[in-house]
Amino acid sequence: MLAAPAVIYLLTFLAVPLSLLAATSVLSRGPYGDVVFKFTADNYTRLFDPLYLKILLDSLTIAGATTAITLLIGYPLAWWMARAPQRVRSVALFAILVPFWTNFLIRIYAWILILRSGGLLEGLLAGLGLWRGSIELLYTPWAVLIGMVYEFLPFMVLPLYASLEKIDEAQLAAAADLGARPFQVFRRVVLPLGLPGLAAGSILVFVPAMGMFAVPDLMGGARTLLVGNLIRNQFLVARDWPFGAAAAMVLVALTLALLVLYTRFADQETLV
Amino acid sequence: MSGGRALWLRVWAAVVFGYLYLPILVLVVFSFNSQKLNLRWQGFTLDWYKVLFADTRIQEAAVNSLVVAGAATSVSTVIGTLLALALARYRLAQPAQLLLYIAIIVPEVVLGIALLIWFSQLGITTGLLTVAAGHVVLCTPFVALTVRARLAGYDRTFEEAAMDLGAREWTTFWRVTLPAIWPGVLSGALLAFTLSLDDYVVALFTAGPGATTLPLRIFSMVRFSITPEINALSTVWVVGVSLILLVGQMCVKKSPS
């Protein structure tokens, strides 16, 4: 009884719409951008067009690079937080969350101010005497990567922290006492025990990064088109809903595949 | 391994926090810059705040966003809390967890277009109501999981005691259960409110032309012009959200655990 309102709501506004989306992906586009009830697999075969394969590949590359870089930046930070005194930990956790709560468009805008030609980074580099002249960074895939890393870093740090925090100090001491050098302690103790957090963080970064279109829109210029942009364009610009739905289904399939992989080596509770 | 006390780790943490905060600091500082192009610091001014507070389109969008966030938060807090209670009590409710996981893991763009298809099938004109409906889907799992976490250490014997002493189920809920889970409900609601306020993607697909929310407005501003007015808006936003967070923290700490 208690569950009924939420279940009914989520069935109505989540399960039914997603089923409709799946159905739309095998229907045809009508002459006026409407959806016609005629079964076709064309929407999926069209995705194999080199143009769209490139978009998919670019998305995988950028999402993958974002995941790898947030992991490299976030892992030492999460480890430091997990081993810091209790009071420092809660302050650090709060400090990670505050930028995360400021609107993500605002954060993108901050980076546009920094990266644009004649912008603050150029001024800083010139001021330090490191580099004179313009840096052509904004409106390139590199800018998209910078923006994505900044957006998604907290998603990586939080699950990593949650997982690393649980590691018992005694286990580290035991490994060290038995003669393991710091790197060995990391590889043999910390890394395996923190694996659920690493996997959760990677999924929480990779999945939304694959569907992200606001960062490429604002920082990538016309040259960077990712799966998210493709889907958005089919729905709001080109009005080819069935094709957009097919692209979305590919995104969903990829997400599910990652989740299945994840549940193979982590217990379900660390998922969120 | 000296754990969190190693010097390079501390340096690294400082660098990363600098990286997280520097762009925001830049935004705030340059909201007081008198140069319109906002390329270099020129001089102090409050003009951009005057421009911002005279901008009727921003005001309209802010009101829209607050209405949507208020509605989405109320609905998702109620149904999410009830669902969390059900999950903690009845094994029969477990399949509902699957819906929560789907809601969390489905990419926002996919949720947005799915809702767009659904609303157009139903023949519903998109507007603030449809945005709020979409936001409830975004927010409910976070409320449910936050309250659920709070319920993990909850002892139901108090409820049984209240009932034994003659309290009805409803009274027991108001007087015993709700006070105990209140911090969880409050942080869930706070999370829901900020999620809704922050959302651009779902709103893009479910808002009609007349229902511009603040993120939608910010997007078009950032897309088409660079003006320190956006800096001023960002500063107000950052300060506002920090205040909400601080007040929320204090409320959660004050309430009995």
XYZ file of C-alpha atoms in Angstrom:
529
model
C 0.000 0.000 0.000
C 2.742 2.416 1.003
C 4.643 1.650 -2.159
C 1.628 2.141 -4.405
C 1.873 5.881 -5.160
C 5.538 5.732 -6.141
C 5.126 2.514 -8.095
C 2.122 3.804 -9.996
C 3.908 7.075 -10.658
C 7.116 5.473 -11.906
C 5.199 3.008 -14.037
C 3.260 5.871 -15.629
C 6.089 8.327 -16.122
C 9.061 6.026 -16.519
C 8.194 2.456 -17.522
C 5.461 3.330 -20.029
C 7.456 6.167 -21.680
C 10.534 3.944 -21.986
C 8.450 1.178 -23.569
C 7.011 3.698 -25.995
C 10.532 4.830 -26.800
C 11.536 1.248 -27.574
C 8.460 0.864 -29.766
C 9.136 4.126 -31.576
C 12.633 2.950 -32.475
C 11.188 0.318 -34.840
C 8.553 2.541 -36.423
C 8.894 4.838 -39.420
C 9.050 8.550 -39.823
C 6.128 10.093 -41.628
C 6.384 12.837 -44.254
C 5.749 15.617 -41.712
C 8.141 14.443 -39.042
C 5.429 12.416 -37.350
C 5.677 8.764 -36.338
C 3.964 6.254 -38.612
C 2.947 2.816 -37.377
C 4.928 0.817 -39.892
C 7.504 -1.636 -38.614
C 11.091 -1.189 -39.803
C 14.610 -2.021 -38.676
C 16.015 0.782 -40.818
C 16.581 3.092 -37.890
C 19.081 0.642 -36.484
C 20.815 -0.205 -39.757
C 21.210 3.513 -40.446
C 23.315 3.770 -37.295
C 25.980 1.746 -39.107
C 26.487 4.563 -41.568
C 30.123 5.725 -41.181
C 28.885 9.182 -40.189
C 26.995 7.817 -37.185
C 29.638 5.207 -36.369
C 32.099 8.058 -36.039
C 29.765 9.866 -33.638
C 29.466 6.709 -31.568
C 33.220 6.201 -31.588
C 33.889 9.842 -30.657
C 31.427 9.529 -27.786
C 33.063 6.348 -26.531
C 36.483 8.014 -26.763
C 35.471 11.175 -24.923
C 33.425 9.341 -22.289
C 36.267 6.840 -21.836
C 38.888 9.576 -21.560
C 36.685 11.483 -19.099
C 36.365 8.347 -16.971
C 40.110 7.670 -17.056
C 41.087 11.248 -16.187
C 38.536 11.640 -13.378
C 39.821 8.333 -12.029
C 43.442 9.529 -12.102
C 42.549 12.823 -10.442
C 39.947 11.409 -8.083
C 41.608 8.272 -6.757
C 44.428 9.930 -4.769
C 41.963 12.547 -3.533
C 39.444 9.927 -2.386
C 42.235 7.996 -0.684
C 43.457 11.105 1.109
C 39.889 11.856 2.252
C 39.324 8.294 3.410
C 42.447 8.365 5.613
C 42.082 11.912 6.915
C 40.840 12.646 10.471
C 37.056 12.506 10.872
C 36.581 16.278 11.012
C 38.663 16.906 7.895
C 36.692 14.183 6.120
C 33.311 15.789 6.626
C 34.609 19.201 5.592
C 36.238 17.714 2.473
C 33.041 15.860 1.614
C 31.057 19.081 1.900
C 33.688 20.888 -0.178
C 33.359 18.278 -2.943
C 29.599 18.696 -2.947
C 29.339 22.494 -3.126
C 30.620 22.932 -6.716
C 28.465 19.936 -7.614
C 25.394 21.846 -6.415
C 26.090 24.943 -8.471
C 24.276 24.648 -11.758
C 26.323 22.706 -14.314
C 25.710 25.322 -17.010
C 27.280 27.897 -14.734
C 30.331 25.662 -14.353
C 30.591 25.314 -18.124
C 30.334 29.084 -18.469
C 33.216 29.520 -16.025
C 35.396 27.333 -18.218
C 34.349 29.220 -21.344
C 35.567 32.427 -19.693
C 38.853 30.739 -18.858
C 39.521 28.966 -22.153
C 38.237 31.345 -24.824
C 40.712 33.230 -26.968
C 41.782 36.369 -25.188
C 40.451 34.705 -22.032
C 41.848 34.254 -18.578
C 44.130 31.297 -19.278
C 45.852 33.229 -22.048
C 46.231 36.183 -19.726
C 47.649 33.994 -17.008
C 50.143 32.254 -19.306
C 51.248 35.581 -20.772
C 51.512 37.089 -17.307
C 53.746 34.272 -16.154
C 55.810 34.650 -19.307
C 55.144 31.039 -20.294
C 53.316 31.515 -23.553
C 52.401 34.499 -25.630
C 49.709 34.609 -28.226
C 46.384 32.880 -28.497
C 45.519 29.394 -27.413
C 43.002 27.744 -29.681
C 41.378 25.522 -27.104
C 37.727 26.473 -26.887
C 35.470 24.850 -29.496
C 37.733 21.820 -29.841
C 37.259 18.269 -28.495
C 39.915 19.125 -25.889
C 37.679 21.804 -24.431
C 34.836 19.273 -24.294
C 37.114 16.911 -22.389
C 38.131 19.642 -19.936
C 34.498 20.546 -19.345
C 33.403 16.933 -18.894
C 36.183 16.135 -16.431
C 35.220 19.143 -14.361
C 31.533 18.232 -14.454
C 31.937 14.602 -13.500
C 34.789 14.575 -10.994
C 32.486 14.455 -7.922
C 30.660 11.419 -9.362
C 33.993 9.586 -9.334
C 35.265 10.806 -5.976
C 32.159 10.073 -3.896
C 31.756 6.327 -4.575
C 35.539 5.866 -4.452
C 35.620 7.561 -1.083
C 32.713 5.476 0.222
C 34.517 2.317 -0.766
C 38.050 3.280 0.353
C 36.780 4.572 3.664
C 35.709 1.065 4.651
C 39.231 -0.336 4.399
C 40.528 -1.186 7.841
C 43.772 0.554 8.834
C 44.869 -2.746 10.422
C 44.954 -4.469 7.039
C 47.329 -1.838 5.700
C 49.495 -2.099 8.799
C 49.532 -5.886 8.492
C 50.649 -5.724 4.869
C 53.355 -3.214 5.733
C 54.520 -5.302 8.702
C 54.846 -8.307 6.447
C 57.259 -6.311 4.320
C 55.082 -4.951 1.539
C 56.335 -1.691 0.087
C 53.814 1.164 -0.316
C 53.159 0.345 -3.948
C 52.604 -3.316 -3.156
C 50.193 -2.385 -0.367
C 48.297 -0.309 -2.896
C 48.247 -2.987 -5.583
C 47.520 -5.946 -3.362
C 45.291 -4.463 -0.657
C 43.847 -1.034 -1.460
C 43.103 -1.593 -5.134
C 41.212 -4.906 -4.736
C 39.270 -3.731 -1.682
C 38.320 -0.461 -3.348
C 37.228 -2.130 -6.570
C 33.463 -1.723 -5.983
C 33.919 2.035 -5.574
C 36.136 2.200 -8.631
C 33.560 0.358 -10.719
C 30.640 2.407 -9.377
C 32.475 5.680 -9.960
C 33.455 4.681 -13.483
C 29.855 3.845 -14.375
C 28.518 7.012 -12.758
C 30.921 9.021 -14.925
C 30.863 7.015 -18.138
C 27.093 6.632 -18.503
C 26.088 10.297 -18.181
C 29.183 11.328 -20.180
C 27.934 9.205 -23.086
C 24.577 10.977 -23.110
C 25.905 14.476 -22.411
C 25.138 17.083 -25.055
C 25.252 20.414 -23.258
C 29.044 20.434 -22.875
C 29.710 19.626 -26.556
C 27.053 22.181 -27.518
C 28.637 24.988 -25.560
C 32.329 24.098 -25.605
C 32.779 21.883 -28.648
C 31.539 24.190 -31.349
C 30.131 22.614 -34.469
C 32.938 20.110 -34.783
C 32.140 17.903 -31.834
C 28.974 15.877 -32.154
C 28.317 13.129 -29.628
C 25.536 10.565 -29.233
C 23.659 12.894 -26.886
C 23.707 15.655 -29.518
C 22.556 13.196 -32.178
C 19.560 12.103 -30.105
C 18.673 15.657 -29.123
C 18.872 16.825 -32.753
C 16.636 14.031 -34.028
C 13.976 15.019 -31.527
C 14.167 18.784 -31.486
C 15.700 19.762 -34.834
C 15.444 17.105 -37.557
C 12.225 15.647 -36.136
C 13.115 12.072 -36.984
C 11.888 10.561 -33.741
C 12.216 6.873 -34.730
C 15.877 7.327 -35.652
C 16.562 9.310 -32.486
C 14.789 6.607 -30.495
C 17.013 3.938 -32.070
C 20.139 5.897 -31.108
C 18.754 6.223 -27.583
C 18.136 2.493 -27.408
C 21.790 1.892 -28.290
C 22.729 4.174 -25.399
C 20.407 2.250 -23.079
C 21.804 -1.100 -24.266
C 25.336 0.099 -23.599
C 24.333 1.286 -20.124
C 22.727 -2.057 -19.323
C 25.767 -3.961 -20.593
C 28.002 -1.928 -18.274
C 25.690 -2.579 -15.337
C 25.712 -6.319 -15.964
C 29.517 -6.190 -16.040
C 29.483 -4.203 -12.834
C 27.199 -6.538 -10.887
C 29.568 -9.360 -11.800
C 32.270 -8.020 -9.538
C 30.562 -5.855 -6.978
C 27.652 -6.364 -4.655
C 24.469 -4.506 -5.508
C 24.498 -2.283 -2.437
C 27.377 -0.124 -3.605
C 25.459 0.752 -6.746
C 24.213 4.049 -5.385
C 52.114 3.278 3.750
C 51.364 6.377 5.719
C 47.877 6.659 4.228
C 46.306 10.093 4.199
C 49.277 11.639 5.915
C 51.658 11.318 2.965
C 52.829 14.733 1.796
C 52.148 14.213 -1.910
C 48.576 13.219 -1.146
C 47.985 16.375 0.812
C 49.499 18.486 -1.941
C 47.370 16.639 -4.480
C 44.200 17.229 -2.456
C 45.006 20.934 -2.236
C 45.602 21.119 -5.997
C 42.328 19.330 -6.793
C 40.317 21.540 -4.460
C 41.968 24.546 -6.086
C 40.945 23.186 -9.474
C 37.364 22.681 -8.271
C 37.000 26.129 -6.759
C 39.105 28.397 -8.961
C 36.602 28.560 -11.847
C 33.799 29.396 -9.410
C 35.942 32.024 -7.735
C 36.693 33.521 -11.156
C 32.956 33.723 -11.873
C 32.247 35.489 -8.619
C 35.152 37.945 -8.865
C 34.390 38.868 -12.453
C 30.747 39.557 -11.659
C 32.057 42.797 -10.140
C 34.153 43.680 -13.197
C 33.271 46.879 -15.029
C 34.564 45.629 -18.403
C 31.713 44.321 -20.534
C 33.821 41.853 -22.514
C 35.007 40.422 -19.223
C 38.458 39.588 -20.542
C 40.589 41.464 -18.016
C 39.900 43.049 -14.668
C 39.075 46.728 -15.088
C 37.386 48.048 -11.990
C 34.738 47.355 -9.386
C 31.069 47.762 -10.228
C 27.678 46.495 -9.124
C 26.116 47.308 -12.496
C 25.710 43.669 -13.527
C 23.596 42.998 -10.472
C 21.396 45.934 -11.418
C 21.088 44.511 -14.938
C 20.312 41.093 -13.497
C 17.610 42.282 -11.129
C 16.009 44.341 -13.890
C 15.959 41.372 -16.274
C 12.318 40.309 -16.411
C 13.019 37.193 -18.456
C 15.380 35.938 -15.767
C 12.834 36.702 -13.072
C 10.152 34.847 -14.980
C 12.452 31.854 -15.456
C 13.441 31.901 -11.783
C 9.804 31.891 -10.691
C 9.073 29.035 -13.099
C 12.010 27.058 -11.728
C 10.949 27.595 -8.132
C 7.368 26.555 -8.891
C 8.540 23.410 -10.684
C 11.081 22.563 -7.975
C 8.498 23.144 -5.253
C 5.939 20.886 -6.914
C 8.454 18.177 -7.835
C 9.940 18.218 -4.334
C 6.577 17.914 -2.570
C 5.379 15.022 -4.695
C 8.666 13.122 -4.785
C 9.260 13.562 -1.053
C 5.861 12.114 -0.165
C 5.876 9.177 -2.566
C 9.601 8.522 -2.080
C 9.303 8.430 1.704
C 6.308 6.097 1.560
C 8.178 3.834 -0.825
C 11.218 3.772 1.494
C 8.977 2.747 4.405
C 7.432 0.013 2.274
C 10.860 -1.244 1.187
C 12.013 -1.420 4.799
C 8.901 -3.324 5.916
C 7.563 -5.589 3.256
C 9.420 -8.109 1.167
C 6.607 -7.836 -1.335
C 7.719 -4.271 -2.138
C 11.200 -5.334 -3.276
C 10.447 -5.387 -7.034
C 9.749 -1.642 -6.726
C 13.471 -1.249 -6.145
C 14.005 -2.172 -9.772
C 12.007 0.901 -10.814
C 14.214 3.069 -8.627
C 17.369 1.678 -10.189
C 15.994 2.191 -13.688
C 15.119 5.792 -12.793
C 18.660 6.416 -11.559
C 20.553 4.723 -14.326
C 18.571 5.823 -17.371
C 20.487 8.663 -19.075
C 18.659 11.976 -18.676
C 18.427 12.539 -22.419
C 16.664 9.181 -22.767
C 14.195 10.049 -20.008
C 13.589 13.404 -21.667
C 12.749 12.024 -25.102
C 10.710 9.141 -23.651
C 8.559 11.652 -21.784
C 8.298 13.812 -24.886
C 6.943 10.839 -26.854
C 4.554 9.929 -24.022
C 3.174 13.437 -23.629
C 2.704 13.840 -27.364
C 0.934 10.449 -27.505
C -1.400 11.599 -24.738
C -1.932 14.873 -26.518
C -0.787 16.835 -23.474
C 0.606 20.298 -24.192
C 4.017 20.605 -22.621
C 4.507 23.261 -19.971
C 5.524 23.709 -16.373
C 3.352 20.797 -15.295
C 5.060 18.344 -17.630
C 8.488 19.551 -16.496
C 7.473 18.959 -12.885
C 6.138 15.515 -13.817
C 9.519 14.639 -15.316
C 11.399 16.011 -12.331
C 9.422 13.804 -9.968
C 10.894 10.819 -11.841
C 14.405 12.280 -11.403
C 13.928 13.044 -7.703
C 11.911 10.156 -6.268
C 14.727 7.563 -6.262
C 17.049 9.938 -4.425
C 14.425 10.665 -1.767
C 13.589 6.975 -1.402
C 17.220 5.918 -1.074
C 18.093 8.701 1.374
C 15.140 7.828 3.623
C 15.893 4.136 3.201
C 19.454 4.714 4.423
C 18.023 6.516 7.451
C 15.719 3.570 8.148
C 18.612 1.112 8.149
C 19.316 1.655 11.822
C 15.707 2.230 12.817
C 14.198 0.182 15.614
C 10.535 -0.635 15.034
C 9.917 -1.636 18.654
C 9.046 2.015 19.360
C 6.197 1.797 16.901
C 5.022 -1.444 18.465
C 5.172 0.154 21.887
C 3.090 3.114 20.691
C 0.490 0.790 19.184
C 0.406 -1.348 22.348
C -0.288 1.820 24.300
C -3.308 2.420 22.104
C -2.036 4.772 19.398
C -3.641 4.326 16.031
C -1.516 3.642 12.995
C -1.791 7.235 11.774
C -0.892 8.680 15.191
C 2.035 6.283 15.438
C 3.286 7.458 12.079
C 3.076 11.170 12.984
C 4.367 10.882 16.524
C 6.911 8.074 16.310
C 7.969 7.118 12.797
C 8.163 10.521 11.142
C 10.219 12.241 13.876
C 12.691 9.352 13.739
C 13.184 9.451 9.974
C 12.811 13.244 9.686
C 16.499 14.020 8.977
C 16.426 11.528 6.128
C 13.208 12.998 4.721
C 14.637 16.492 4.959
C 17.916 15.678 3.209
C 15.957 13.762 0.585
C 13.732 16.785 -0.022
C 16.761 19.065 -0.192
C 18.386 16.784 -2.727
C 15.167 16.704 -4.754
C 14.862 20.480 -4.712
C 18.405 21.084 -5.929
C 18.158 18.310 -8.553
C 15.044 19.889 -9.991
C 16.462 23.391 -9.858
C 19.593 22.184 -11.651
C 18.003 20.139 -14.403
C 18.442 21.298 -17.959
C 18.091 18.110 -19.988
C 14.650 16.830 -18.967
C 13.301 20.401 -18.999
C 14.589 20.908 -22.543
C 12.320 18.130 -23.823
C 9.326 18.590 -21.542
C 8.980 22.372 -21.288
C 6.842 24.114 -23.836
C 7.834 27.385 -25.464
C 6.150 29.398 -22.709
C 7.681 27.477 -19.827
C 11.319 28.501 -19.701
C 13.050 27.384 -16.521
C 16.199 29.023 -15.196
C 18.652 26.438 -16.612
C 16.991 26.742 -20.035
C 17.354 30.513 -19.843
C 20.979 30.258 -18.695
C 21.736 27.908 -21.566
C 20.522 30.306 -24.210
C 22.349 33.179 -22.514
C 25.630 31.245 -22.441
C 25.104 30.040 -25.984
C 24.493 33.395 -27.578
C 26.343 35.982 -25.575
C 28.990 36.410 -22.974
C 27.995 39.072 -20.500
C 28.953 39.632 -16.878
C 25.246 39.426 -16.125
C 25.689 35.646 -16.215
C 28.509 36.030 -13.679
C 26.187 37.991 -11.414
C 23.494 35.351 -11.815
C 26.042 32.612 -11.049
C 27.142 34.392 -7.911
C 23.557 34.715 -6.689
C 23.017 31.046 -7.492
C 26.176 29.859 -5.710
C 25.395 31.930 -2.622
C 21.754 30.814 -2.646
C 22.527 27.120 -2.965
C 25.239 27.313 -0.299
C 22.730 28.927 2.062
C 20.143 26.226 1.362
C 22.790 23.569 1.998
C 23.963 25.176 5.239
C 20.442 25.650 6.576
C 19.626 22.080 5.582
C 22.710 20.791 7.382
C 21.760 22.706 10.493
C 18.173 21.421 10.419
C 19.365 17.851 9.974
C 21.803 18.196 12.864
C 19.271 19.834 15.156
C 16.524 17.273 14.741
C 16.598 14.377 17.213
C 18.221 11.266 15.857
